[in-house]
Structure formats: C-alpha cells, structure tokens
Short mmCIF file of C-alpha atoms in Angstrom, two decimals:
data_model
loop_
_atom_site.label_atom_id
_atom_site.label_comp_id
_atom_site.label_asym_id
_atom_site.label_seq_id
_atom_site.Cartn_x
_atom_site.Cartn_y
_atom_site.Cartn_z
CA MET A 15 91.93 49.13 84.41
CA SER A 16 93.41 50.73 80.93
CA PRO A 17 91.69 54.09 80.37
CA SER A 18 88.67 53.96 78.13
CA PRO A 19 89.96 54.64 74.27
CA VAL A 20 89.39 57.77 72.69
CA ARG A 21 86.17 58.36 70.32
CA ILE A 22 85.68 62.00 68.90
CA SER A 23 82.88 63.10 67.19
CA ALA A 24 82.85 66.20 65.32
CA ALA A 25 81.13 68.97 63.64
CA VAL A 26 82.03 72.17 61.59
CA MET A 27 79.27 75.21 62.32
CA SER A 28 78.87 77.66 59.48
CA HIS A 29 76.36 79.66 57.81
CA PRO A 30 74.69 78.78 54.38
CA ARG A 31 76.62 81.50 52.75
CA ARG A 32 79.93 79.59 53.43
CA ALA A 33 78.94 76.01 53.16
CA ALA A 34 81.37 75.02 50.86
CA ALA A 35 84.27 76.22 53.26
CA ALA A 36 82.66 74.18 55.58
CA HIS A 37 82.35 71.10 53.54
CA ALA A 38 85.93 71.42 52.48
CA LEU A 39 86.93 71.41 55.98
CA ALA A 40 84.88 68.57 57.24
CA GLY A 41 86.43 66.84 53.79
CA ARG A 42 89.96 67.41 55.22
CA PHE A 43 89.26 64.70 58.23
CA PRO A 44 86.95 61.96 56.64
CA GLY A 45 88.02 59.26 59.80
CA LEU A 46 85.95 61.79 62.03
CA ASP A 47 82.83 61.50 59.83
CA ILE A 48 82.45 65.40 60.33
CA THR A 49 78.66 66.87 60.87
CA VAL A 50 78.40 70.16 58.86
CA VAL A 51 75.44 72.07 61.11
CA LEU A 52 74.20 75.41 59.41
CA ASP A 53 72.46 78.62 60.75
CA PRO A 54 69.01 76.97 60.86
CA GLU A 55 67.71 80.90 60.36
CA PRO A 56 70.30 82.23 57.84
CA ASP A 57 68.14 85.37 57.13
CA GLY A 58 67.91 86.34 60.84
CA PRO A 59 69.83 88.67 63.17
CA PRO A 60 73.81 87.55 62.80
CA SER A 61 74.43 84.99 65.43
CA ALA A 62 76.54 82.38 66.51
CA LEU A 63 74.95 80.91 69.09
CA ARG A 64 72.07 79.14 67.43
CA THR A 65 74.45 77.31 65.44
CA ALA A 66 76.37 76.74 68.22
CA ARG A 67 73.75 74.79 69.92
CA LEU A 68 73.12 72.59 67.04
CA ALA A 69 76.68 71.57 66.69
CA TRP A 70 77.26 70.73 70.34
CA ALA A 71 74.05 68.77 70.12
CA ALA A 72 75.57 66.54 67.10
CA VAL A 73 77.57 64.14 69.49
CA ALA A 74 77.82 60.90 68.14
CA PRO A 75 75.98 58.18 70.37
CA ASP A 76 79.11 56.43 71.21
CA ALA A 77 81.32 59.31 71.42
CA THR A 78 83.82 60.23 74.64
CA HIS A 79 84.35 63.79 73.42
CA HIS A 80 82.88 65.97 70.56
CA LEU A 81 84.84 68.46 68.70
CA VAL A 82 83.32 71.34 67.33
CA LEU A 83 85.40 73.70 63.95
CA GLN A 84 84.08 77.05 63.18
CA ASP A 85 84.52 77.00 59.28
CA ASP A 86 87.34 79.32 59.36
CA ALA A 87 89.10 77.34 61.76
CA LEU A 88 92.49 75.99 59.84
CA PRO A 89 93.63 72.76 61.75
CA THR A 90 97.58 72.31 61.45
CA GLU A 91 99.11 69.05 59.30
CA ASP A 92 99.13 66.74 62.67
CA PHE A 93 95.61 67.89 63.82
CA LEU A 94 94.54 64.54 64.19
CA THR A 95 97.15 62.77 65.97
CA ARG A 96 98.05 65.56 68.59
CA LEU A 97 94.20 66.13 69.25
CA HIS A 98 93.79 62.22 69.95
CA ALA A 99 96.82 62.51 72.01
CA LEU A 100 95.58 65.54 73.96
CA VAL A 101 92.27 64.05 74.64
CA ALA A 102 93.72 61.08 75.86
CA ALA A 103 96.24 63.07 78.13
CA ARG A 104 93.37 65.18 79.71
CA PRO A 105 89.89 63.39 78.93
CA ASP A 106 88.26 65.45 81.64
CA ALA A 107 88.90 69.20 80.37
CA ALA A 108 87.63 71.37 77.81
CA LEU A 109 89.90 71.83 75.27
CA SER A 110 90.53 74.90 73.11
CA LEU A 111 92.76 74.10 70.23
CA PHE A 112 92.94 78.04 69.04
CA THR A 113 93.61 81.12 70.83
CA GLU A 114 94.55 84.40 68.85
CA TRP A 115 97.62 86.48 69.49
CA GLY A 116 96.08 89.19 71.20
CA SER A 117 93.87 87.63 73.73
CA ARG A 118 94.42 86.97 77.62
CA THR A 119 94.97 83.52 76.99
CA SER A 120 97.66 84.12 74.56
CA TYR A 121 99.76 85.51 77.37
CA ALA A 122 98.96 82.42 79.35
CA VAL A 123 100.54 80.57 76.82
CA ARG A 124 103.49 83.00 76.68
CA LEU A 125 104.22 82.13 80.02
CA ALA A 126 103.70 78.35 79.81
CA ALA A 127 105.69 78.53 76.44
CA MET A 128 108.37 80.34 78.68
CA HIS A 129 108.71 77.48 81.43
CA GLY A 130 108.60 74.60 79.12
CA HIS A 131 104.96 73.78 80.20
CA ASP A 132 102.65 71.49 77.50
CA LEU A 133 99.38 73.32 78.78
CA ALA A 134 98.36 76.65 80.06
CA PRO A 135 94.75 77.88 81.35
CA VAL A 136 92.55 79.71 79.54
CA VAL A 137 91.95 83.23 80.80
CA ASP A 138 89.72 85.21 78.86
CA ASP A 139 86.28 86.55 79.49
CA TYR A 140 85.02 84.23 77.06
CA ILE A 141 86.07 80.74 75.81
CA PRO A 142 88.06 80.62 72.43
CA CYS A 143 86.00 78.47 70.34
CA VAL A 144 87.15 78.49 67.02
CA ALA A 145 88.14 75.00 67.72
CA LEU A 146 87.46 73.12 70.86
CA VAL A 147 86.85 70.36 72.57
CA LEU A 148 84.50 68.93 75.00
CA PRO A 149 83.60 65.84 76.82
CA ALA A 150 80.90 64.21 75.45
CA GLU A 151 78.44 64.82 78.08
CA ILE A 152 79.04 68.32 78.75
CA ALA A 153 78.68 68.76 74.90
CA ARG A 154 75.42 67.44 75.12
CA GLY A 155 74.40 69.89 78.18
CA PHE A 156 75.49 72.87 76.12
CA ASP A 157 72.16 73.34 74.06
CA PRO A 158 69.32 72.75 77.32
CA TYR A 159 71.76 75.07 79.02
CA ALA A 160 71.49 77.68 76.51
CA ARG A 161 67.61 77.40 76.02
CA ALA A 162 67.17 77.48 80.01
CA LYS A 163 69.83 80.15 80.71
CA VAL A 164 70.90 82.07 77.98
CA ASP A 165 69.45 85.12 75.86
CA GLY A 166 69.33 84.30 72.21
CA GLY A 167 71.31 87.54 71.35
CA HIS A 168 74.43 86.42 73.55
CA PRO A 169 77.88 85.19 71.82
CA ASP A 170 78.53 81.48 71.98
CA ASP A 171 81.62 81.95 73.38
CA LEU A 172 80.27 84.44 76.43
CA ALA A 173 77.75 81.23 77.15
CA LEU A 174 80.37 78.78 76.79
CA LEU A 175 82.33 80.40 79.34
CA HIS A 176 79.10 80.76 81.93
CA TYR A 177 78.43 76.94 81.20
CA LEU A 178 81.95 75.27 81.74
CA THR A 179 81.91 78.06 84.62
CA ASP A 180 78.81 77.01 86.23
CA LEU A 181 80.02 72.98 85.83
CA GLY A 182 83.51 73.70 86.84
CA THR A 183 85.30 72.32 84.15
CA SER A 184 88.80 72.99 83.54
CA VAL A 185 89.62 74.63 80.46
CA LEU A 186 92.93 74.38 78.88
CA ILE A 187 94.73 75.12 75.80
CA PRO A 188 98.08 73.43 74.41
CA VAL A 189 100.83 75.90 74.27
CA ALA A 190 101.44 74.82 70.59
CA GLY A 191 98.53 75.68 69.43
CA LEU A 192 96.35 73.23 66.85
CA ALA A 193 94.58 75.45 64.41
CA ASP A 194 95.11 78.72 63.17
CA HIS A 195 92.30 81.13 61.95
CA ASP A 196 91.17 82.11 58.01
CA ASN A 197 90.67 85.87 57.97
CA ASP A 198 87.98 85.72 56.20
CA THR A 199 84.89 87.80 56.14
CA SER A 200 83.08 87.83 59.60
CA LEU A 201 79.28 87.02 59.48
CA VAL A 202 78.94 88.29 63.35
CA GLY A 203 81.07 91.50 62.49
CA ASN A 204 84.59 90.24 63.41
CA ASN A 205 86.85 91.48 60.98
CA VAL A 206 86.76 94.95 63.26
CA HIS A 207 89.06 93.16 65.46
CA GLY A 208 92.14 92.91 62.83
CA PRO A 209 93.84 89.88 61.98
CA ARG A 210 93.12 87.30 64.22
CA ARG A 211 96.39 84.44 64.28
CA ALA A 212 97.03 81.92 66.27
CA ALA A 213 98.98 82.86 69.19
CA CYS A 214 101.78 79.81 69.00
CA LEU A 215 101.97 77.51 65.93
CA LEU A 216 105.10 75.26 65.29
CA PRO A 217 106.14 72.94 62.79
CA PRO A 218 104.68 69.43 63.02
CA GLU A 219 106.88 67.37 65.62
CA PRO A 220 107.83 63.73 65.75
CA ALA A 221 107.62 63.81 69.18
CA ALA A 222 104.48 62.91 71.08
CA LEU A 223 102.41 64.50 73.81
CA PRO A 224 103.81 63.43 77.26
CA ALA A 225 101.32 60.78 78.93
CA GLU A 226 101.10 63.58 81.67
CA PRO A 227 101.44 66.82 80.08
CA SER A 228 102.34 69.44 82.33
CA VAL A 229 100.55 72.36 82.79
CA LEU A 230 101.01 76.12 83.81
CA ASP A 231 99.64 76.38 87.28
CA GLY A 232 99.22 79.03 90.29
CA LEU A 233 98.72 81.90 87.20
CA GLY A 234 97.40 84.82 89.50
CA THR A 235 97.61 88.06 87.70
CA VAL A 236 97.79 87.89 83.80
CA PRO A 237 99.22 90.61 81.45
CA TYR A 238 97.03 91.90 78.48
CA TYR A 239 97.21 94.22 75.81
CA ASP A 240 93.70 96.33 74.90
CA PHE A 241 94.18 96.31 71.19
CA TRP A 242 91.21 98.40 70.95
CA GLY A 243 92.60 101.18 73.12
CA GLN A 244 96.32 100.46 72.84
CA TYR A 245 96.58 100.35 76.68
CA SER A 246 98.79 97.67 78.87
CA ASP A 247 96.70 96.33 81.37
CA ALA A 248 97.14 93.88 83.91
CA CYS A 249 93.89 91.43 84.88
CA ILE A 250 94.06 90.53 88.74
CA PRO A 251 92.47 87.79 90.14
CA ASP A 252 88.53 88.87 91.49
CA PRO A 253 86.50 85.42 92.29
CA SER A 254 83.40 87.65 91.95
CA SER A 255 84.36 87.83 88.25
CA VAL A 256 82.67 84.87 86.20
CA ASP A 257 86.06 84.54 84.43
CA GLY A 258 87.94 85.16 87.64
CA ARG A 259 89.87 88.16 86.80
CA VAL A 260 89.36 92.09 86.85
CA ARG A 261 91.40 94.34 84.54
CA SER A 262 93.35 96.95 86.04
CA SER A 263 96.34 99.23 84.59
CA ALA A 264 99.73 97.46 84.25
CA ARG A 265 101.46 100.51 85.22
CA VAL A 266 99.11 100.60 88.65
CA PHE A 267 100.18 96.88 88.81
CA LEU A 268 103.82 97.54 88.68
CA ALA A 269 103.66 100.75 90.56
CA GLY A 270 102.66 98.69 93.63
CA TYR A 271 105.91 96.77 93.57
CA GLY A 272 107.81 100.00 93.25
CA VAL A 273 108.37 100.33 89.55
CA THR A 274 108.00 103.59 88.34
CA GLN A 275 106.85 105.25 85.23
CA ARG A 276 110.00 106.64 84.98
CA GLU A 277 111.91 103.38 85.03
CA LEU A 278 109.89 102.23 82.34
CA ASP A 279 110.48 105.31 80.46
CA GLN A 280 114.47 104.95 80.85
CA GLY A 281 114.31 100.94 79.57
CA LEU A 282 112.56 101.77 76.50
CA ARG A 283 114.93 104.74 75.82
CA GLU A 284 117.91 102.32 76.67
CA ALA A 285 116.33 99.64 74.38
CA LEU A 286 115.64 102.12 71.66
CA ALA A 287 119.15 103.22 71.54
CA ARG A 288 120.40 99.90 71.19
CA SER A 289 118.67 99.30 68.19
CA ALA A 290 119.50 99.79 64.80
CA GLU A 291 116.30 100.16 63.45
CA ARG A 292 115.13 103.07 65.74
CA ALA A 293 114.33 105.50 63.24
CA LEU A 294 112.44 103.19 61.29
CA LEU A 295 110.42 101.90 63.92
CA GLY A 296 109.70 105.74 65.09
CA ASP A 297 107.98 106.13 61.67
CA LEU A 298 106.09 103.14 61.82
CA VAL A 299 104.69 103.11 65.34
CA SER A 300 104.20 105.98 67.45
CA GLU A 301 105.62 106.40 70.58
CA VAL A 302 102.91 105.52 72.65
CA VAL A 303 102.27 102.19 71.15
CA LEU A 304 105.46 101.71 71.67
CA THR A 305 105.60 102.61 75.58
CA GLU A 306 102.23 100.39 76.13
CA VAL A 307 103.82 97.68 73.91
CA TRP A 308 107.14 98.18 76.46
CA ILE A 309 105.05 97.87 79.61
CA VAL A 310 102.86 95.06 78.92
CA SER A 311 106.24 93.01 77.71
CA PHE A 312 107.81 94.33 80.67
CA LEU A 313 104.46 92.57 83.18
CA LEU A 314 104.78 89.65 81.08
CA GLY A 315 108.76 89.06 82.38
CA PHE A 316 108.07 90.15 85.72
CA ILE A 317 105.21 87.65 86.44
CA ALA A 318 107.38 84.94 84.47
CA ALA A 319 110.01 85.53 86.80
CA ASP A 320 107.53 85.41 89.64
CA LEU A 321 106.58 82.49 88.53
CA GLU A 322 109.62 80.47 87.99
CA GLY A 323 110.40 77.52 90.38
CA ARG A 324 106.95 76.24 90.72
CA GLY A 325 106.68 72.94 89.91
CA GLY A 326 110.55 72.67 89.11
CA THR A 327 110.28 75.17 86.01
CA THR A 328 112.96 77.38 85.04
CA LEU A 329 112.75 80.39 82.72
CA ASP A 330 113.93 79.79 79.03
CA LEU A 331 112.77 82.57 76.05
CA THR A 332 115.39 80.38 73.70
CA GLY A 333 112.80 77.51 73.01
CA PRO A 334 111.10 76.84 69.73
CA ALA A 335 107.83 77.46 71.46
CA ALA A 336 108.57 80.52 73.62
CA ARG A 337 110.03 82.18 70.36
CA ALA A 338 107.13 81.26 68.50
CA ALA A 339 104.82 82.75 71.23
CA LEU A 340 106.99 85.83 72.19
CA ALA A 341 107.28 86.78 68.43
CA THR A 342 103.34 87.20 68.23
CA LEU A 343 102.95 89.43 70.95
CA ALA A 344 103.69 92.83 69.06
CA PRO A 345 101.65 91.77 65.58
CA GLY A 346 98.51 90.64 68.17
CA ALA A 347 98.84 93.93 69.72
CA VAL A 348 99.03 96.80 67.09
CA ARG A 349 96.95 94.77 64.59
CA ARG A 350 94.24 97.08 64.31
CA ILE A 351 96.53 100.16 63.99
CA VAL A 352 98.41 98.84 61.47
CA PRO A 353 97.74 97.98 57.72
CA VAL A 354 97.86 94.17 57.41
CA ARG A 355 99.98 94.52 54.54
CA ARG A 356 103.02 95.95 56.81
CA LEU A 357 101.86 93.78 59.96
CA PRO A 358 104.46 91.39 59.62
CA ALA A 359 107.33 93.87 58.98
CA VAL A 360 106.18 95.70 62.15
CA GLY A 361 105.90 92.80 64.23
CA ALA A 362 109.17 91.83 63.34
CA LEU A 363 111.12 95.29 63.93
CA LEU A 364 109.00 95.21 67.27
CA THR A 365 109.84 91.82 68.92
CA PRO A 366 113.74 92.43 69.94
CA VAL A 367 112.02 95.44 71.92
CA VAL A 368 109.59 93.15 73.16
CA LEU A 369 112.35 90.87 74.12
CA ASP A 370 114.01 93.59 75.69
CA ALA A 371 111.17 94.28 77.76
CA VAL A 372 110.44 90.76 78.85
CA ARG A 373 114.04 90.33 80.09
CA ALA A 374 113.74 93.80 81.97
CA GLY A 375 110.74 92.75 83.66
CA MET A 376 112.25 89.30 84.69
CA ALA A 377 115.53 91.20 86.14
CA ARG A 378 112.83 93.54 88.25
CA ALA A 379 110.87 90.79 89.49
CA PRO A 380 110.54 90.15 93.49
CA ARG A 381 112.79 87.00 93.42
CA HIS A 382 115.78 88.90 92.22
CA GLY A 383 115.31 91.78 95.25
#
C-alpha cells in the first residue's frame, strides 16, 4: 500500500502591528493558502501563546499536517520542495525547521552534521517554533491542551514542549535548516537575546532528501554555551526533567574523564600561538570568553568522537553542512557581548579556534584512549 499523500495546511501568527509582514510572508507561498492569524488581544500583555493557540487550531479539514510560521521567519528559496520531502519522510514526527545558532539544539545539529546525518533531535528546554510543522491531529489538540493545562502567561514554545512530551511525540530538525530568522524588534522582549540566526543554512541543492533520512541517535550529554553568562556547559541526561536533561559545567563533565583545566588552558594557548590573528582576537574578545568558547568546542569534539561508529557513521569536519554548522558556533556564543556590526568578523576570527578545539576534543575522547 502506498503512503497517504502529504497535504499541508499553514498559518502565519502575528500581531496587528506586524500584519503587513505576516501577509507578505503568506503571499510567498500561494499554493499553501496560508491563514494569517493575528493576536486576538493586541492591547493585552505581550504573549505569543494566545496567538499560537489560534494558529495551531487553523488546520484545514483535509490536511495531514499543519505548519505554523511566525511572522519573522525567513524560509529558504527551496522551502516548499524540502518541506514536502521532509514531511513525507517523517510523517509521524514534529518537525522544527529552524533553530538559532546558540541553542542547545544547534549543538545537536553540529554533531549530526559532523556525522553526515540528515536529521537531529530537538534537545532544548522549549520547542523551537519560529517554523514548526505537526501532524494534523496533534496540531488540532494543542488549543484544548493549552486551555486545560497551561497558564496563559506561559510562552508558546514551553507549552509546546510539555504538550509534545506528554504525547511522546518525536521532535526532529533537519541539519540543513529550512528557515532563518529576521532580527527585527521582538514584541515579547526577545531582542535581549541578541541576533538569533540559523544554526546551519546551505545553498539550495538539487539532491533530494533520502526516502529514509538518517537521524542522529543515541545522543546523551549535549554541549551548550550559556550566552547569557558566557559559560561552557554540559547538558546531562536526566529522566526527571521534562526536556530530559539537566545543565552542569562542561569543566566538571570533562574532569570526570580526566581532562584537567590545565590541559584545556594549554590547548588554547597552543592554538592561539598558531594563529596569525592572535593579537586582534585578544583586542576583540576577552581571555575569559576565549577560554569558554574553547571548552565548549572541545566538549563538542569529545562527544562527537564518542558517538563515532554508531549507525556506521564516521566523523568529517569538511563537508558543507559540518563547515556551515561549525562556523555559527562562535557568533552564536558571543552575539550578546559583541556589537552586531562586528559579529561576522569576530565569528570568522574565532572559527579556526573552534575547529582546533573540536579536533583536540576528538583526539582526547575515550575511543582514542
């Protein structure tokens, strides 16, 4: 029996002040017949949840899946083609089409890219929902769930996390994202996060998604850079948490495997000694931040090497997706402490340091012992 055809309905959620942007976004995809859903209480306290509830309820009667875009989503040129292929390949899953370059999930994307996978698990303590598609029945169930179980002041991304966790729905993200994010003024105060760009974008490709795309499985501890406090963290599995992980120090995690602070500091010094831009880097980024970026990148390589061989994969930092994903690590980490105009240059200067740290972590992982 052939699989049921994919029929996607869609909504753009917005505020009346941004209605023009929402209608412009909807107009890009006339074939989807997108519904524009505006905040029903535009003068009320800033909240995405009340609009999200309406947007997820706007499922067409004959749809198999429902897509919700926020009005600041920037879909790729090949968005529709890739969206249909992705949904056809994983019709059972919730599919987040964008994650920002400093999220926990961005590190899962990097690990998947380094191993040549097509998809990664979403591992945030929220559901990235700038561009999200759900199976139709799951989409229809969100509004009644939110009315019954979610406080109206909760953000929609956290409400979606609880909802999808309660259902046991797998939440995946394509390694090569299907959307970027417009960093215009946020109506719910998210500009304090700094620019939130995509973790991995690639030029349109003629190659189709495999009928059975490979997924990064078996991911335990996830590296994470706390861009608020500028700390390198390790998100360790914790079944008691709704998102399945608890944050700890990357230093503490690595120390458990015999990696000392002295060893980490020495590796950074050696990497900087090889850099022709060492003096410029020192003028633009503090030693504290350099150290933390080094440690989280080292941990990324350490975990990547530990995952090697599972599912027949091998590590490769040179592929297009791996290069693109690793290049966003540094700017995603420092975007709150570096002026926006300088961020591309600082990111480019830091990326060789990131790559050196990833390789150092790979060499130090248990499989090499």
